[in-house]
Coordinates of C-alpha atoms in Angstrom, one line a residue:
X1 CA 211.5 2.7 -49.3
X2 CA 212.5 5.6 -47.0
X3 CA 215.4 6.0 -44.7
X4 CA 216.0 8.4 -41.8
X5 CA 217.8 11.6 -42.2
X6 CA 220.6 10.7 -39.9
X7 CA 221.8 7.1 -39.2
X8 CA 224.5 5.6 -37.0
X9 CA 227.5 3.9 -38.6
X10 CA 226.0 0.5 -37.8
X11 CA 222.8 1.7 -39.3
X12 CA 224.5 2.8 -42.5
X13 CA 226.2 -0.6 -42.8
X14 CA 222.8 -2.4 -42.4
X15 CA 221.1 -0.1 -44.9
X16 CA 223.9 -0.6 -47.4
X17 CA 223.7 -4.4 -46.9
X18 CA 219.9 -4.4 -47.5
X19 CA 220.3 -2.3 -50.7
X20 CA 222.9 -4.7 -52.0
X21 CA 220.6 -7.6 -51.3
X22 CA 217.9 -5.9 -53.2
X23 CA 220.1 -5.5 -56.2
X24 CA 221.3 -9.1 -56.0
X25 CA 217.7 -10.3 -55.9
X26 CA 217.1 -9.1 -59.4
X27 CA 214.8 -6.5 -61.0
X28 CA 211.5 -8.0 -60.0
X29 CA 209.2 -10.5 -61.8
X30 CA 210.1 -11.2 -65.4
X31 CA 213.4 -9.3 -65.3
X32 CA 216.1 -11.8 -66.5
X33 CA 219.0 -9.3 -66.5
X34 CA 221.8 -10.2 -64.0
X35 CA 222.7 -7.8 -61.3
X36 CA 226.2 -6.4 -60.6
X37 CA 226.4 -5.7 -56.8
X38 CA 230.0 -4.8 -56.9
X39 CA 229.5 -2.2 -59.6
X40 CA 226.4 -0.8 -57.8
X41 CA 228.0 -0.4 -54.3
X42 CA 229.5 3.1 -54.9
X43 CA 226.2 4.2 -56.3
X44 CA 224.4 2.8 -53.3
X45 CA 226.7 4.6 -50.9
X46 CA 226.1 7.8 -52.8
X47 CA 222.4 7.1 -52.8
X48 CA 222.4 7.0 -49.0
X49 CA 224.2 10.4 -48.8
X50 CA 221.8 11.8 -51.3
X51 CA 218.8 10.5 -49.3
X52 CA 220.0 12.4 -46.2
X53 CA 220.6 15.5 -48.3
X54 CA 217.1 15.4 -49.7
X55 CA 215.6 15.4 -46.2
X56 CA 217.5 18.5 -45.3
X57 CA 216.1 20.6 -48.1
X58 CA 212.9 22.5 -47.4
X59 CA 212.8 24.7 -50.5
X60 CA 211.1 23.4 -53.7
X61 CA 213.5 25.1 -56.1
X62 CA 216.5 23.8 -54.3
X63 CA 215.1 20.3 -54.1
X64 CA 214.4 20.2 -57.8
X65 CA 217.8 21.5 -58.7
X66 CA 219.3 18.9 -56.4
X67 CA 217.3 16.1 -58.0
X68 CA 218.4 17.2 -61.4
X69 CA 222.0 17.2 -60.5
X70 CA 221.9 13.9 -58.6
X71 CA 220.0 12.2 -61.4
X72 CA 222.7 13.2 -63.9
X73 CA 225.3 12.1 -61.5
X74 CA 223.9 8.6 -60.8
X75 CA 222.6 7.7 -64.3
X76 CA 224.3 7.8 -67.7
X77 CA 221.5 9.6 -69.5
X78 CA 221.5 12.5 -71.9
X79 CA 218.0 13.7 -70.9
X80 CA 216.1 13.7 -67.6
X81 CA 212.8 15.0 -66.3
X82 CA 211.0 15.3 -62.9
X83 CA 207.2 15.2 -63.5
X84 CA 204.3 15.6 -61.0
X85 CA 200.7 14.8 -61.8
X86 CA 198.2 17.6 -61.3
X87 CA 194.8 16.9 -59.5
X88 CA 193.2 16.4 -63.0
X89 CA 195.9 13.8 -63.9
X90 CA 197.8 15.9 -66.4
X91 CA 201.6 15.9 -66.1
X92 CA 203.5 19.0 -64.9
X93 CA 207.2 19.0 -65.7
X94 CA 209.0 20.5 -62.7
X95 CA 212.5 20.0 -63.9
X96 CA 213.8 19.0 -67.4
X97 CA 217.3 18.7 -68.8
X98 CA 217.6 17.8 -72.5
X99 CA 220.6 17.7 -74.8
X100 CA 218.6 19.6 -77.4
X101 CA 216.2 22.2 -75.9
X102 CA 212.5 21.8 -76.7
X103 CA 210.3 24.9 -76.9
X104 CA 206.6 25.0 -76.1
X105 CA 206.0 21.2 -75.9
X106 CA 205.9 18.6 -73.2
X107 CA 209.5 17.2 -73.7
X108 CA 208.5 13.6 -72.7
X109 CA 206.2 10.9 -73.7
X110 CA 202.8 11.0 -72.1
X111 CA 202.2 7.3 -73.2
X112 CA 205.2 6.2 -71.1
X113 CA 204.1 8.3 -68.2
X114 CA 200.6 6.8 -68.2
X115 CA 202.0 3.2 -68.4
X116 CA 204.2 3.9 -65.4
X117 CA 201.4 5.5 -63.5
X118 CA 199.0 2.6 -64.2
X119 CA 201.5 -0.2 -63.3
X120 CA 203.1 1.7 -60.4
X121 CA 206.4 -0.1 -61.4
X122 CA 209.6 1.2 -63.1
X123 CA 209.7 0.9 -66.8
X124 CA 212.8 0.1 -68.8
X125 CA 212.8 0.1 -72.6
X126 CA 216.0 -0.5 -74.4
X127 CA 214.7 0.2 -77.9
X128 CA 211.3 2.0 -78.5
X129 CA 211.4 0.7 -82.0
X130 CA 210.6 -2.7 -80.7
X131 CA 207.5 -1.5 -78.8
X132 CA 204.4 -1.5 -81.1
X133 CA 202.4 0.9 -78.9
X134 CA 205.3 3.4 -78.9
X135 CA 206.6 3.1 -82.4
X136 CA 204.3 5.6 -83.9
X137 CA 203.6 7.9 -81.0
X138 CA 204.1 11.5 -82.1
X139 CA 206.3 12.4 -79.1
X140 CA 208.5 9.4 -79.6
X141 CA 209.0 10.2 -83.3
X142 CA 209.3 13.9 -82.8
X143 CA 211.9 13.7 -80.0
X144 CA 213.5 10.6 -81.5
X145 CA 213.4 8.8 -78.1
X146 CA 215.3 5.6 -78.5
X147 CA 215.9 4.2 -74.9
X148 CA 213.7 5.0 -71.9
X149 CA 214.0 4.5 -68.1
X150 CA 211.1 5.8 -66.1
X151 CA 210.1 5.2 -62.4
X152 CA 206.9 6.3 -60.6
X153 CA 207.0 8.5 -57.6
X154 CA 204.7 6.7 -55.1
X155 CA 203.4 8.1 -51.8
X156 CA 201.1 5.6 -50.0
X157 CA 198.6 4.5 -52.6
X158 CA 199.0 7.5 -54.9
X159 CA 201.4 7.9 -57.8
X160 CA 202.3 11.6 -57.5
X161 CA 204.7 11.8 -60.4
X162 CA 207.6 10.1 -62.2
X163 CA 211.3 10.3 -62.9
X164 CA 212.2 9.8 -66.6
X165 CA 215.5 9.3 -68.4
X166 CA 216.1 8.6 -72.1
X167 CA 218.6 8.6 -74.9
X168 CA 217.5 10.1 -78.2
X169 CA 218.6 9.3 -81.7
X170 CA 220.6 6.2 -81.0
X171 CA 219.7 3.2 -78.8
X172 CA 221.6 3.2 -75.5
X173 CA 220.3 0.5 -73.3
X174 CA 220.0 0.9 -69.6
X175 CA 221.0 -1.9 -67.2
X176 CA 218.9 -3.8 -64.7
X177 CA 220.9 -2.1 -61.9
X178 CA 219.9 1.3 -63.4
X179 CA 216.3 0.2 -63.1
X180 CA 216.6 -0.9 -59.5
X181 CA 218.7 2.0 -58.5
X182 CA 216.2 4.4 -60.0
X183 CA 213.4 2.7 -58.2
X184 CA 215.2 3.2 -54.9
X185 CA 216.0 6.8 -55.8
X186 CA 212.4 7.5 -56.9
X187 CA 211.2 6.2 -53.5
X188 CA 213.5 8.7 -51.7
X189 CA 212.5 11.5 -54.1
X190 CA 208.8 10.8 -53.7
X191 CA 209.1 11.0 -49.9
X192 CA 211.2 14.2 -50.1
X193 CA 208.7 15.8 -52.6
X194 CA 205.8 14.7 -50.4
X195 CA 207.4 16.1 -47.3
X196 CA 208.1 19.3 -49.0
X197 CA 204.5 19.5 -50.2
X198 CA 203.4 19.0 -46.6
X199 CA 205.8 21.8 -45.4
X200 CA 204.4 24.1 -48.1
X201 CA 200.8 23.4 -47.1
X202 CA 201.8 23.9 -43.5
X203 CA 203.4 27.2 -44.4
X204 CA 200.3 28.3 -46.3
X205 CA 198.1 27.3 -43.4
X206 CA 200.3 29.3 -41.0
X207 CA 200.1 32.3 -43.3
X208 CA 196.3 32.0 -43.4
X209 CA 196.2 31.6 -39.7
X210 CA 198.4 34.7 -39.2
X211 CA 196.2 36.6 -41.6
X212 CA 193.1 35.5 -39.7
X213 CA 194.7 36.4 -36.4
X214 CA 195.6 39.8 -37.8
X215 CA 192.0 40.3 -38.9
X216 CA 190.8 39.2 -35.5
X217 CA 193.2 41.6 -33.8
X218 CA 191.9 44.4 -36.0
X219 CA 188.3 43.5 -35.3
X220 CA 189.0 43.3 -31.6
X221 CA 190.8 46.7 -31.7
X222 CA 187.8 48.2 -33.5
X223 CA 185.5 46.6 -31.0
X224 CA 187.5 48.0 -28.2
X225 CA 187.4 51.4 -29.8
X226 CA 183.7 51.0 -30.2
X227 CA 183.2 50.3 -26.6
X228 CA 185.3 53.2 -25.6
X229 CA 183.5 55.5 -28.0
X230 CA 180.1 54.4 -26.8
X231 CA 181.2 54.9 -23.2
X232 CA 182.6 58.4 -23.5
X233 CA 180.8 59.9 -26.5
X234 CA 177.6 60.8 -24.7
X235 CA 179.2 62.6 -21.8
X236 CA 181.9 64.2 -23.9
X237 CA 179.4 65.5 -26.4
X238 CA 177.3 66.9 -23.6
X239 CA 180.3 68.8 -22.3
X240 CA 181.2 70.1 -25.7
X241 CA 177.6 71.2 -26.2
X242 CA 177.7 73.3 -23.1
X243 CA 181.1 74.9 -24.2
X244 CA 179.8 75.6 -27.7
X245 CA 176.5 76.9 -26.5
X246 CA 178.0 79.5 -24.2
X247 CA 180.5 80.5 -26.8
X248 CA 177.6 81.2 -29.2
X249 CA 175.7 83.0 -26.4
X250 CA 178.7 85.3 -25.8
X251 CA 179.4 85.9 -29.5
X252 CA 175.9 87.3 -30.1
X253 CA 176.6 90.0 -27.6
X254 CA 177.2 93.2 -29.5
X255 CA 179.3 94.9 -26.8
X256 CA 182.0 92.2 -26.7
X257 CA 185.4 93.7 -27.1
X258 CA 187.7 92.5 -29.9
X259 CA 190.2 90.6 -27.7
X260 CA 187.5 88.8 -25.8
X261 CA 185.7 87.9 -29.0
X262 CA 188.9 86.4 -30.5
X263 CA 189.4 84.4 -27.3
X264 CA 185.9 83.1 -27.4
X265 CA 186.2 82.2 -31.1
X266 CA 189.4 80.3 -30.4
X267 CA 187.6 78.3 -27.6
X268 CA 184.7 77.6 -30.0
X269 CA 187.1 76.4 -32.7
X270 CA 188.8 74.0 -30.2
X271 CA 185.5 72.7 -29.1
X272 CA 184.4 72.1 -32.7
X273 CA 187.7 70.2 -33.4
X274 CA 187.1 68.0 -30.4
X275 CA 183.6 67.4 -31.5
X276 CA 184.9 66.4 -34.9
X277 CA 187.2 63.8 -33.2
X278 CA 184.3 62.3 -31.3
X279 CA 182.2 62.2 -34.4
X280 CA 184.9 60.3 -36.3
X281 CA 185.1 57.8 -33.5
X282 CA 181.3 57.3 -33.8
X283 CA 181.4 57.0 -37.5
X284 CA 184.3 54.4 -37.2
X285 CA 182.6 52.3 -34.6
X286 CA 178.9 52.8 -35.0
X287 CA 178.4 53.6 -38.6
X288 CA 177.2 56.9 -40.1
X289 CA 176.7 59.4 -37.4
X290 CA 173.7 61.1 -39.0
X291 CA 170.4 60.1 -40.3
X292 CA 170.9 62.0 -43.5
X293 CA 169.5 59.8 -46.3
X294 CA 171.6 58.7 -49.3
X295 CA 170.8 60.2 -52.6
X296 CA 172.3 59.6 -56.1
X297 CA 175.1 62.1 -56.6
X298 CA 177.2 63.2 -59.6
X299 CA 180.6 62.5 -58.1
X300 CA 182.6 64.7 -60.5
X301 CA 180.3 67.7 -59.9
X302 CA 180.4 67.3 -56.1
X303 CA 184.1 66.8 -56.0
X304 CA 184.7 69.8 -58.2
X305 CA 182.6 72.1 -56.0
X306 CA 184.4 70.8 -52.9
X307 CA 187.9 71.2 -54.2
X308 CA 187.0 74.8 -55.3
X309 CA 185.9 75.5 -51.8
X310 CA 188.9 73.8 -50.1
X311 CA 191.7 75.0 -52.3
X312 CA 192.4 78.3 -50.5
X313 CA 192.5 76.5 -47.2
X314 CA 194.9 73.9 -48.6
X315 CA 197.3 76.6 -49.8
X316 CA 197.0 78.4 -46.5
X317 CA 197.9 75.2 -44.5
X318 CA 200.9 74.4 -46.8
X319 CA 202.0 78.0 -46.7
X320 CA 202.3 77.9 -42.9
X321 CA 205.1 75.3 -43.4
X322 CA 206.8 77.4 -46.2
X323 CA 205.5 75.1 -49.0
X324 CA 203.7 76.4 -52.1
X325 CA 201.2 74.0 -53.6
X326 CA 198.7 74.0 -56.4
X327 CA 195.5 71.9 -56.4
X328 CA 194.7 70.7 -60.0
X329 CA 191.7 68.8 -61.1
X330 CA 191.1 66.3 -63.9
X331 CA 187.4 65.6 -63.5
X332 CA 186.1 63.2 -66.1
X333 CA 182.3 62.6 -66.3
X334 CA 181.0 60.1 -63.8
X335 CA 177.7 58.1 -63.5
X336 CA 175.8 58.5 -60.3
X337 CA 176.9 57.0 -57.0
X338 CA 174.7 56.4 -53.9
X339 CA 176.0 58.5 -51.0
X340 CA 175.2 61.5 -48.8
X341 CA 176.9 64.8 -49.5
X342 CA 178.4 64.7 -46.0
X343 CA 179.8 61.2 -46.6
X344 CA 181.5 62.2 -49.8
X345 CA 182.7 65.5 -48.4
X346 CA 184.2 63.8 -45.3
X347 CA 186.2 61.3 -47.4
X348 CA 187.5 63.7 -50.0
X349 CA 188.3 66.4 -47.4
X350 CA 190.3 63.9 -45.4
X351 CA 192.2 62.7 -48.5
X352 CA 192.9 66.2 -49.7
X353 CA 194.2 67.5 -46.3
X354 CA 196.3 64.4 -45.9
X355 CA 197.9 65.1 -49.3
X356 CA 198.6 68.7 -48.2
X357 CA 200.3 67.4 -45.0
X358 CA 202.4 65.0 -47.1
X359 CA 203.9 67.8 -49.3
X360 CA 207.3 68.6 -47.9
X361 CA 208.2 70.8 -50.8
X362 CA 206.5 72.8 -53.6
X363 CA 204.4 70.8 -55.9
X364 CA 200.9 69.9 -57.2
X365 CA 198.1 67.8 -55.8
X366 CA 195.8 66.4 -58.4
X367 CA 192.2 65.4 -57.8
X368 CA 190.7 63.3 -60.5
X369 CA 187.5 61.4 -61.3
X370 CA 187.1 58.5 -63.7
X371 CA 184.4 56.0 -64.5
X372 CA 184.8 52.3 -65.2
X373 CA 182.1 49.7 -66.3
X374 CA 180.7 49.4 -62.8
X375 CA 182.5 51.8 -60.5
X376 CA 183.5 55.5 -60.1
X377 CA 187.0 56.3 -58.9
X378 CA 187.9 59.6 -57.1
X379 CA 191.7 59.9 -56.8
X380 CA 193.8 62.3 -54.8
X381 CA 197.5 62.2 -55.9
X382 CA 200.3 64.2 -54.2
X383 CA 204.0 64.7 -54.8
X384 CA 204.9 64.3 -51.2
X385 CA 207.2 62.1 -49.1
X386 CA 205.4 58.9 -49.8
X387 CA 205.2 55.8 -47.6
X388 CA 207.0 52.5 -47.2
X389 CA 205.3 49.1 -47.1
X390 CA 205.1 49.0 -43.3
X391 CA 203.2 52.3 -43.2
X392 CA 200.9 51.4 -46.1
X393 CA 199.8 48.3 -44.2
X394 CA 198.8 50.3 -41.1
X395 CA 197.5 53.5 -42.8
X396 CA 193.9 52.7 -42.1
X397 CA 194.3 51.5 -38.5
X398 CA 192.6 53.6 -35.8
X399 CA 195.0 56.1 -34.2
X400 CA 197.9 55.3 -36.5
X401 CA 199.3 58.5 -38.0
X402 CA 202.4 59.5 -40.0
X403 CA 202.2 63.1 -38.7
X404 CA 204.0 62.6 -35.4
X405 CA 202.0 64.6 -32.8
X406 CA 199.9 66.6 -35.3
X407 CA 197.3 64.0 -36.4
X408 CA 194.7 62.1 -34.5
X409 CA 195.0 59.0 -36.6
X410 CA 191.3 58.9 -37.2
X411 CA 190.9 60.6 -40.6
X412 CA 191.8 57.8 -42.9
X413 CA 190.3 55.0 -40.8
X414 CA 187.0 57.0 -40.6
X415 CA 187.1 57.5 -44.4
X416 CA 187.8 53.8 -44.9
X417 CA 184.8 53.0 -42.6
X418 CA 182.5 55.3 -44.5
X419 CA 183.6 54.0 -47.9
X420 CA 182.9 50.4 -46.8
X421 CA 179.4 51.4 -45.6
X422 CA 178.8 52.9 -49.0
X423 CA 179.8 49.6 -50.7
X424 CA 183.1 50.9 -51.8
X425 CA 186.8 50.9 -50.7
X426 CA 189.9 53.0 -50.6
X427 CA 193.1 52.0 -52.5
X428 CA 196.5 53.4 -51.8
X429 CA 199.6 53.5 -54.0
X430 CA 202.7 55.0 -52.6
X431 CA 206.5 54.8 -52.6
X432 CA 209.0 56.6 -50.4
X433 CA 210.0 59.9 -52.1
X434 CA 207.5 59.3 -54.9
X435 CA 204.3 60.6 -53.5
X436 CA 201.0 58.8 -52.8
X437 CA 197.7 58.3 -54.5
X438 CA 194.6 57.5 -52.6
X439 CA 191.6 56.3 -54.7
X440 CA 188.0 56.1 -53.4
X441 CA 186.2 53.5 -55.4
X442 CA 182.3 53.6 -55.3
X443 CA 179.8 51.4 -57.2
X444 CA 177.7 52.9 -59.9
X445 CA 174.0 52.7 -59.1
X446 CA 171.7 54.7 -61.5
X447 CA 170.6 58.1 -62.6
X448 CA 171.3 61.1 -60.3
X449 CA 168.5 62.6 -58.2
X450 CA 167.7 66.3 -58.7
X451 CA 169.5 68.4 -56.2
X452 CA 167.3 69.4 -53.3
X453 CA 166.2 73.0 -53.1
X454 CA 168.2 75.1 -50.8
X455 CA 166.0 78.0 -49.8
X456 CA 166.6 80.3 -46.8
X457 CA 165.6 79.4 -43.3
X458 CA 161.9 80.0 -42.6
X459 CA 161.0 82.9 -40.3
X460 CA 160.5 81.7 -36.7
X461 CA 157.0 81.9 -35.3
X462 CA 155.9 82.0 -31.7
X463 CA 155.9 78.6 -30.1
X464 CA 156.1 76.8 -26.7
X465 CA 158.9 74.2 -26.6
X466 CA 159.4 71.5 -24.0
X467 CA 163.0 70.5 -23.2
X468 CA 164.0 67.1 -21.6
X469 CA 167.6 66.2 -20.6
X470 CA 168.9 64.6 -17.5
X471 CA 172.2 66.6 -17.5
X472 CA 171.5 69.9 -15.7
X473 CA 174.3 71.8 -17.5
X474 CA 173.1 70.6 -20.9
X475 CA 169.5 71.5 -20.0
X476 CA 170.4 75.0 -18.8
X477 CA 172.5 75.6 -22.0
X478 CA 169.7 74.4 -24.2
X479 CA 167.1 76.5 -22.4
X480 CA 169.3 79.7 -22.8
X481 CA 169.8 79.0 -26.5
X482 CA 166.1 78.4 -27.2
X483 CA 165.0 81.4 -25.2
X484 CA 167.6 83.5 -27.1
X485 CA 165.7 82.6 -30.2
X486 CA 162.5 84.0 -28.7
X487 CA 160.6 80.9 -27.9
X488 CA 158.7 80.1 -24.6
X489 CA 160.4 77.2 -22.8
X490 CA 159.6 74.6 -20.2
X491 CA 162.6 72.4 -19.2
X492 CA 162.7 69.1 -17.2
X493 CA 165.4 66.8 -16.0
X494 CA 162.9 64.0 -15.2
X495 CA 161.0 62.5 -18.2
X496 CA 158.1 61.5 -16.0
X497 CA 157.5 65.1 -14.9
X498 CA 157.8 66.3 -18.5
X499 CA 155.2 63.8 -19.7
X500 CA 152.8 65.0 -17.0
X501 CA 153.2 68.6 -18.1
X502 CA 152.6 67.7 -21.8
X503 CA 149.3 66.1 -20.7
X504 CA 148.3 69.3 -18.8
X505 CA 149.5 72.0 -21.2
X506 CA 149.8 72.5 -24.9
X507 CA 153.3 72.5 -26.6
X508 CA 154.3 73.0 -30.2
X509 CA 157.5 71.0 -30.0
X510 CA 159.4 68.6 -27.7
X511 CA 163.2 68.4 -27.7
X512 CA 164.5 65.3 -25.8
X513 CA 167.7 63.5 -25.1
X514 CA 167.8 59.7 -25.7
X515 CA 170.1 58.4 -23.0
X516 CA 168.4 59.1 -19.6
X517 CA 167.9 57.1 -16.4
X518 CA 164.5 55.7 -15.7
X519 CA 162.2 56.7 -18.6
X520 CA 164.5 57.0 -21.6
X521 CA 164.1 59.3 -24.6
X522 CA 162.8 56.3 -26.6
X523 CA 160.1 55.7 -24.0
X524 CA 159.2 59.4 -24.1
X525 CA 158.7 59.3 -27.9
X526 CA 156.7 56.1 -27.7
X527 CA 154.3 57.6 -25.1
X528 CA 154.0 60.9 -26.9
X529 CA 153.1 59.1 -30.1
X530 CA 150.2 57.3 -28.3
X531 CA 148.9 60.3 -26.3
X532 CA 149.8 63.2 -28.7
X533 CA 150.3 61.8 -32.2
X534 CA 150.5 65.3 -33.8
X535 CA 153.1 66.7 -31.5
X536 CA 156.5 66.9 -33.3
X537 CA 159.6 65.6 -31.6
X538 CA 163.3 66.6 -32.1
X539 CA 165.9 64.2 -30.8
X540 CA 169.0 65.9 -29.4
X541 CA 171.6 63.2 -28.5
X542 CA 175.2 62.6 -28.0
X543 CA 175.0 59.0 -29.2
X544 CA 175.4 57.8 -32.8
X545 CA 173.0 55.7 -34.8
X546 CA 169.2 56.1 -35.2
X547 CA 166.8 56.6 -32.4
X548 CA 165.9 53.1 -30.9
X549 CA 162.1 53.5 -31.3
X550 CA 159.4 51.5 -33.1
X551 CA 158.5 52.3 -36.7
X552 CA 155.2 53.8 -35.6
X553 CA 156.8 56.1 -32.9
X554 CA 159.5 57.2 -35.4
X555 CA 156.7 59.0 -37.3
X556 CA 156.7 61.6 -34.5
X557 CA 160.5 62.4 -35.0
X558 CA 161.0 65.4 -37.2
X559 CA 164.8 65.7 -36.8
X560 CA 167.7 63.9 -35.1
X561 CA 170.4 66.4 -34.0
X562 CA 173.8 65.2 -32.8
X563 CA 175.5 67.0 -29.9
X564 CA 177.3 69.2 -29.9
X565 CA 175.3 71.5 -32.0
X566 CA 175.8 75.2 -32.8
X567 CA 173.3 77.9 -32.2
X568 CA 172.6 78.5 -35.9
X569 CA 172.0 74.8 -36.7
X570 CA 169.7 74.5 -33.7
X571 CA 167.8 77.7 -34.7
X572 CA 167.5 76.5 -38.3
X573 CA 166.3 73.0 -37.3
X574 CA 163.6 74.3 -34.9
X575 CA 162.3 76.8 -37.4
X576 CA 162.0 74.2 -40.2
X577 CA 160.2 71.7 -37.9
X578 CA 157.7 74.4 -36.7
X579 CA 157.2 75.7 -40.3
X580 CA 155.7 72.4 -41.4
X581 CA 153.6 71.6 -38.2

């Protein structure tokens, strides 16, 4: 029987009258004990107050504490317990008060609990010695349970638990009024516990909904970044290609004075930094920005070589801020992981330079490698300023940075994206003032591949090269660079005109853009494959991802170069393609 949280004075009187009538009606079928309504009235008044108090409690711990206190207040019992039944039927004691503490055992009788659960009615036993099925129960004998009063907690058709009281050692009979009062109290307690369970489930559902909404917002943010990157990357990379190309053209001039050379080098460095930012956006939103195949790498060896190369730069960057650092290594042997050298280099470089930026005073950055049963861990630990929980939650978000106006906020999110593509993850452990440790975790896959041979660039041979790009500035820059290498060049903005020239003249190589109006670069490659299957193609594009061509046409592609590209990389790529064709 449940009552509302708040009742009017007339409602309280009516509820009290009904409770008294219940007590006067006796304890149910087969219960001969007389009721004492006058003696029960104060308890019933208190029960009404307790009922209202129960409904105001929305915390499990507080409700259980309240139940324990109210049970001891209402009933003259040495020992009390609040029990709920788990989904498998086993009892879970939520609250227990015994005169003599019991360690490591269920401090109640499961036989009594099961009887109450089956009958769905309160159980009153004045003397367990007179109950044949209880007399030799181990829990009854061990705890010396003499008198028991137990009522089920019923919600709808389900018995969710029970309230039990007992006296141990000597018989101390309970009254019929105790039995009826406990039944009423149990009804209120069952409702309160059930309502609390619903509140907890609702809270859990709300937390899950909020987490799902956070994931959705993150996905939408990444999607928005992806759309933005796809929209600007091609044009921006074209512009950077022109800037880098003319910087390289100027820097090969031997009569360039020192001041002008320094200025051009600075412009070139800025262009490369901007290109790196765009590439990070492409990696974050489109996947790996190159077609470099994965190989099996010895992580410890690769990391050791990289740290050795980067350590002077790390000390230089810290020194500009007046901080002296050391970069230590603890490189345990590691099984092979599947990655590209550039993938691994990108992540470790980002983590290492972030560690340098975090060092506000002299100290040590430690780079370590360890191997577990199925994973390799590459950790970069600093002794820097550390981060609080709020920053740790956002550290891998695009454009979030802890470096004020210095960082772009793309290094860590790019590293996280690459790690995920490699089947791994990045973990972070940090506390304010206690430094940070970022750990790249990668799966173990097999035995390492032999390192590819790194010979010198082949000598260029005379060749006729066809260039296709719809951007006139890019096309002019590309033509100047390729002519600077000594090759004969024909350049076209319109793909249709270029295809006609290929049919009329012989070329040794075609370099084409992908994103062009009308006939796209992918169409050019498809048609060249059909008409001139032996003619090699180099794709030069400002977009990320593989060239969108058929598997058959892809056989004509010898290299995919991402804009912007430097003179030396372009020279090396062309020479290598021509050397094998």
